[in-house]
Short mmCIF file of C-alpha atoms in Angstrom, two decimals:
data_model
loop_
_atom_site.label_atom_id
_atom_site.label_comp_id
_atom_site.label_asym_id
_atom_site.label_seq_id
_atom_site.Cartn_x
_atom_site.Cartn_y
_atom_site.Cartn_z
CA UNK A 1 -74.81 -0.14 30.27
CA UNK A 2 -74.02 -0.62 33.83
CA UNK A 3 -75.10 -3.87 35.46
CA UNK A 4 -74.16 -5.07 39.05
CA UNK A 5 -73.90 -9.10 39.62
CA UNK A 6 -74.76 -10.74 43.27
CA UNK A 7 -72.53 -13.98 42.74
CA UNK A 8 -75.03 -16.23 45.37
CA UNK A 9 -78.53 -16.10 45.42
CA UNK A 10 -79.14 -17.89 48.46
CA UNK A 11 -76.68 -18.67 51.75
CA UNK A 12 -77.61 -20.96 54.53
CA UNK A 13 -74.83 -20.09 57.33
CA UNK A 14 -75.07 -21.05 60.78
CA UNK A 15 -74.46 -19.07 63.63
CA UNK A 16 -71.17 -17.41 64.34
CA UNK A 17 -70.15 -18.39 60.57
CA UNK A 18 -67.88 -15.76 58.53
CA UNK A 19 -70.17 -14.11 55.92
CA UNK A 20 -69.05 -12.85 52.36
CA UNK A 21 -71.27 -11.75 49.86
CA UNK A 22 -69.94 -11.11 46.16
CA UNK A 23 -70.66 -8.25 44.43
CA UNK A 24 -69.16 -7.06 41.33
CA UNK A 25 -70.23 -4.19 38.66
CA UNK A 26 -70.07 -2.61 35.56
CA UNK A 27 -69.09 0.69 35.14
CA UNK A 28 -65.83 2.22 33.32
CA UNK A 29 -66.22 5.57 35.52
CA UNK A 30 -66.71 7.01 38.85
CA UNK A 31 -69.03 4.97 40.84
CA UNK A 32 -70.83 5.59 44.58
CA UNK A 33 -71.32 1.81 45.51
CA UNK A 34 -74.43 0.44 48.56
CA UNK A 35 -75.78 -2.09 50.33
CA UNK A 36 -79.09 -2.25 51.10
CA UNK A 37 -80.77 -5.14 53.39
CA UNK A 38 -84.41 -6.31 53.68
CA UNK A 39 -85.48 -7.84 56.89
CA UNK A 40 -88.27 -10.30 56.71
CA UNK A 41 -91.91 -7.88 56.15
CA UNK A 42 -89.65 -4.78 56.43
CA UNK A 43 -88.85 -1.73 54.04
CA UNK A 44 -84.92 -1.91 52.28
CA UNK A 45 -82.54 0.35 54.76
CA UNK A 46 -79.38 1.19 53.90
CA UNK A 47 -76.35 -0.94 55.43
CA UNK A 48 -73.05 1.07 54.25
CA UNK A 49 -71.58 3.31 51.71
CA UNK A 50 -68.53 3.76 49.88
CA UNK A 51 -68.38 7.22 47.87
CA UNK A 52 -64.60 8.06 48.18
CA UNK A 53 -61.39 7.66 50.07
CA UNK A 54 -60.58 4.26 52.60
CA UNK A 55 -61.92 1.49 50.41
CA UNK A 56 -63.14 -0.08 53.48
CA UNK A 57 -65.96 0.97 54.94
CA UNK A 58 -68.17 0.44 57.74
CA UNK A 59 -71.33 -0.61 58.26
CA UNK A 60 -74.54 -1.00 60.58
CA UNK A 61 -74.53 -3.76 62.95
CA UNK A 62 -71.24 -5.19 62.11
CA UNK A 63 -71.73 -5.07 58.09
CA UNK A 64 -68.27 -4.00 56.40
CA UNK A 65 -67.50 -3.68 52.58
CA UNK A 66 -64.74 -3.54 50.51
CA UNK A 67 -64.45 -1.61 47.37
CA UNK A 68 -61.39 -3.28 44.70
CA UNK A 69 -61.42 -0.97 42.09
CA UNK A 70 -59.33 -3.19 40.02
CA UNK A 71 -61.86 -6.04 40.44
CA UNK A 72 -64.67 -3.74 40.23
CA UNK A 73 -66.11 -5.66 43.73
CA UNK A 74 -67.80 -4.14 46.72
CA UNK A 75 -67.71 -7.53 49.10
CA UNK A 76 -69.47 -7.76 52.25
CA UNK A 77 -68.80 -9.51 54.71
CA UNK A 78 -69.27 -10.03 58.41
CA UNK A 79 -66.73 -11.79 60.66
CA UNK A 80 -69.76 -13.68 62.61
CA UNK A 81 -73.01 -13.36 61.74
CA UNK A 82 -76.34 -13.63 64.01
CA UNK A 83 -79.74 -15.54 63.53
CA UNK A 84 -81.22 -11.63 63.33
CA UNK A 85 -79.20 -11.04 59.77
CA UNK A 86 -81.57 -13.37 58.13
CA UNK A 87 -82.40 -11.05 55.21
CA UNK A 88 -82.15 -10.25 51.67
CA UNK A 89 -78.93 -8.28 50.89
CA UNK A 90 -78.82 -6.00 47.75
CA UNK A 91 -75.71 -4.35 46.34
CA UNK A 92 -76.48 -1.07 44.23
CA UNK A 93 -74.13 1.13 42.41
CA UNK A 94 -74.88 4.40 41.23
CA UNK A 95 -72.66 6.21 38.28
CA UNK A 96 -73.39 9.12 36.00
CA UNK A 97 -77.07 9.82 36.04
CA UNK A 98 -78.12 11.52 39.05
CA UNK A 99 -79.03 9.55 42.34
CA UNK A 100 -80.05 6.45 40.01
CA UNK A 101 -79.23 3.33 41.73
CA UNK A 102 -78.44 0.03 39.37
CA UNK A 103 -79.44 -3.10 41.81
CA UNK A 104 -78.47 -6.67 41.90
CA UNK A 105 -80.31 -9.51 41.89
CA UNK A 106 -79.99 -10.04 45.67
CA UNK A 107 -78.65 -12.68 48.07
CA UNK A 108 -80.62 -14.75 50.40
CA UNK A 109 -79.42 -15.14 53.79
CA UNK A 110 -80.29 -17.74 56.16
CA UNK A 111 -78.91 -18.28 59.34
CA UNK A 112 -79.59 -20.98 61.18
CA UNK A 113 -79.72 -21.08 65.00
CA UNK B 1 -86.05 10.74 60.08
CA UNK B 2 -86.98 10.32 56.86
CA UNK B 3 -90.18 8.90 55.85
CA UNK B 4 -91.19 7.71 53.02
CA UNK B 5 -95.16 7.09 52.91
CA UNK B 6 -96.90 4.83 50.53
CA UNK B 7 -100.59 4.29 50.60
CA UNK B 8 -101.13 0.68 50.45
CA UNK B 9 -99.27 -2.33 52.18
CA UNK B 10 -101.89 -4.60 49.95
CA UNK B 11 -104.02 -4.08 47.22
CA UNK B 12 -105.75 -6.19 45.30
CA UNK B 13 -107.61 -5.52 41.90
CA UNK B 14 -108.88 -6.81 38.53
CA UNK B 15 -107.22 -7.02 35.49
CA UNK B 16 -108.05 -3.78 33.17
CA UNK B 17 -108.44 -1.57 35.75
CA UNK B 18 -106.66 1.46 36.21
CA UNK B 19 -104.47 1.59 39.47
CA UNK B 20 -103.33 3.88 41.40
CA UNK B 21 -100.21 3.91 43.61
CA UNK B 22 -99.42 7.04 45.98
CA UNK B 23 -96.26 7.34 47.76
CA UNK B 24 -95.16 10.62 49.59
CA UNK B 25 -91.95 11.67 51.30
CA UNK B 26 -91.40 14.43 53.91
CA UNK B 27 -87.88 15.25 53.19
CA UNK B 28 -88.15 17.68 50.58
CA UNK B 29 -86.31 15.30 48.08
CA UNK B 30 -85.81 16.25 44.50
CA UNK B 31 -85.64 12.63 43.72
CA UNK B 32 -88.04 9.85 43.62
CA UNK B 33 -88.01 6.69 42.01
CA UNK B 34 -90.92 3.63 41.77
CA UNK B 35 -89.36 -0.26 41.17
CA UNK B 36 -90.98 -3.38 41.28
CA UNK B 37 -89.58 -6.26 43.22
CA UNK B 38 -90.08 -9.95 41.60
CA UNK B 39 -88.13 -12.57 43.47
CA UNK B 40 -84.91 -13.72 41.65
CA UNK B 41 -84.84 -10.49 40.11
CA UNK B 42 -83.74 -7.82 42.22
CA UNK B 43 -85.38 -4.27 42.48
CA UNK B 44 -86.30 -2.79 38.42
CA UNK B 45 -86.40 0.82 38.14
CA UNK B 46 -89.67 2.02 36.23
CA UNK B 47 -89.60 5.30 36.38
CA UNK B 48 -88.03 8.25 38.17
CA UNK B 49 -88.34 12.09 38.47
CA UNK B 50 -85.42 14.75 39.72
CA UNK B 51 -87.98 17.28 39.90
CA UNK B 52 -91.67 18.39 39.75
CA UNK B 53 -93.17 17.94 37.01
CA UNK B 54 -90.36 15.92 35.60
CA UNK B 55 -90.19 12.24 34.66
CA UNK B 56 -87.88 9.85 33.27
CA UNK B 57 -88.00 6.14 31.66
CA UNK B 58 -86.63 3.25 34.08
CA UNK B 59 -85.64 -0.31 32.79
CA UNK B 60 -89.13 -1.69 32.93
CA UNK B 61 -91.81 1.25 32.05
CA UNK B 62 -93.77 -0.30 29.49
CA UNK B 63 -97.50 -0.64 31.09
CA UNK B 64 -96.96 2.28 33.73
CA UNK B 65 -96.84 5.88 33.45
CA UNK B 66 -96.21 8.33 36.38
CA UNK B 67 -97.65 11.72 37.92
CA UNK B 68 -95.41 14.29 39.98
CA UNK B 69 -97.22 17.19 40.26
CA UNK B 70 -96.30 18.29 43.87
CA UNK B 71 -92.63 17.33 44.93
CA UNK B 72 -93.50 15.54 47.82
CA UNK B 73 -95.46 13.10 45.79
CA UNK B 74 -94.93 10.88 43.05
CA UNK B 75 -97.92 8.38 41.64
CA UNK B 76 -97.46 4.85 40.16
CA UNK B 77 -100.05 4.27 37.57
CA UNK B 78 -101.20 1.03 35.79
CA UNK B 79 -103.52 2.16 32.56
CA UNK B 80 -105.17 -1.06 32.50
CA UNK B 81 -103.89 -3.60 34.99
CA UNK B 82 -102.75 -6.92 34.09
CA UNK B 83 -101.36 -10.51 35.71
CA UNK B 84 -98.07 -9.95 34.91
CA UNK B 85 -98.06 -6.36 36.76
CA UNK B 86 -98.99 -8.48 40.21
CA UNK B 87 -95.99 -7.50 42.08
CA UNK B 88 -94.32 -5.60 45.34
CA UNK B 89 -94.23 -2.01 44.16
CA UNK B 90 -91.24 -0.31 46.19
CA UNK B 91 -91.08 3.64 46.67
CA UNK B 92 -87.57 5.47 46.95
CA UNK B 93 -86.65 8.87 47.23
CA UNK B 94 -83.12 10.56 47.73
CA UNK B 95 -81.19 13.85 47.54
CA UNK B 96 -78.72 14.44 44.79
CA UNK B 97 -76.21 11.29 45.22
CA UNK B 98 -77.42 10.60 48.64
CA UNK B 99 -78.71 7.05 49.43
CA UNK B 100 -81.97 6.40 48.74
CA UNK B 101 -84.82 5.72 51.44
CA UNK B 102 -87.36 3.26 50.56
CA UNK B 103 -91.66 2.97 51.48
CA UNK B 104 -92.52 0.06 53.19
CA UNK B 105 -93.72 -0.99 49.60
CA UNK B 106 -97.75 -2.29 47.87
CA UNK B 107 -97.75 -5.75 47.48
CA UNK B 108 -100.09 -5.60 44.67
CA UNK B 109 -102.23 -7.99 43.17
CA UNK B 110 -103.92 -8.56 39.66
CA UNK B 111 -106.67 -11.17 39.38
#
């Protein structure tokens, strides 16, 4: 079964800090890999996408992602992050059935002014 | 845009009821999906649908059952409500492969 693993479940940066956020999955076959974040009293939006070709991709408001096929990771990261990314950062992979998304746990993000 | 509707930010009810949750989308999607969100656990899929009429078994469907009658809509229901159903009910719907786009979500409660 597939299964997707957020490595930190909380991370207090302050501002300007680098940001990386683990992800790694489960899945023998062809995967479409996400990020979704979840401002503070706000609905989950999409952040980036990888679905084929450069296995980096970019984001929304600075977000970029790595996909290591070998590792089976999709990394984020962020060179300097911003009080506003406080948030809860999901990764989500999707492989085989149709348009079904396999979540992580999620990350906490805090950063501090 | 696309919007994805549900009917309740909060609702609050007592345990054996029957509940309700509506959530509607406006982009003609053939997909929609209903997860709960517990913190420390991520989003749990509890059941989705590729298609009127249609419905599938998530990770977590024991306790729920689902209606999608129209394709623009697709109904959460709780038989007989308990505690451990108090939750934030989250709303998705996507085309195909295609990202999915999330409701605002029901924080529901279960007294």
């Amino acid at each position: 079964a597939q299964s997707v693993s957020q490595h930190n479940h909380h991370v207090i940066l302050s501002e300007a800090a680098s940001l990386e956020l683990g992800c790694n999955y489960s899945y023998g076959g062809t995967v479409n890999l996400f990020w979704y974040v979840q401002y503070p009293g706000q609905h989950l939006q999409l952040l980036l996408k990888y679905f084929s070709g450069d296995p980096l991709v970019k984001g929304i408001k600075g977000f970029e992602a790595e996909f290591i096929k070998s590792k089976f990771s999709f990394n984020l990261r962020k060179p300097s992050v911003q009080w506003s990314d406080t948030a809860e950062y999901f990764c989500a992979v999707n492989g085989g059935s149709q348009g079904n998304l396999i979540f992580g746990k999620g990350t906490k993000l805090s950063v501090k002014p | 845009d696309v919007k994805v509707t549900q009917s309740s930010r909060y609702l609050v009810k007592r345990t054996g009821e029957k509940v309700f949750l509506e959530c509607v989308q406006d982009m003609d999607h053939e997909n929609m999906f209903w997860y709960r969100q517990d913190p420390g656990l991520g989003l749990r899929l509890i059941y989705f649908s590729y298609d009127v009429k249609m419905k599938e078994k998530g990770d977590i469907p024991e306790g729920y059952s689902v209606s999608r009658e129209k394709k623009e809509r697709f109904s959460l229901i709780l038989e007989s409500a308990s505690t451990n159903q108090t939750s934030m009910y989250l709303c998705a719907s996507s085309f195909q492969y295609q990202p999915q786009h999330f409701g605002d979500g029901t924080r529901l409660s279960i007294l």
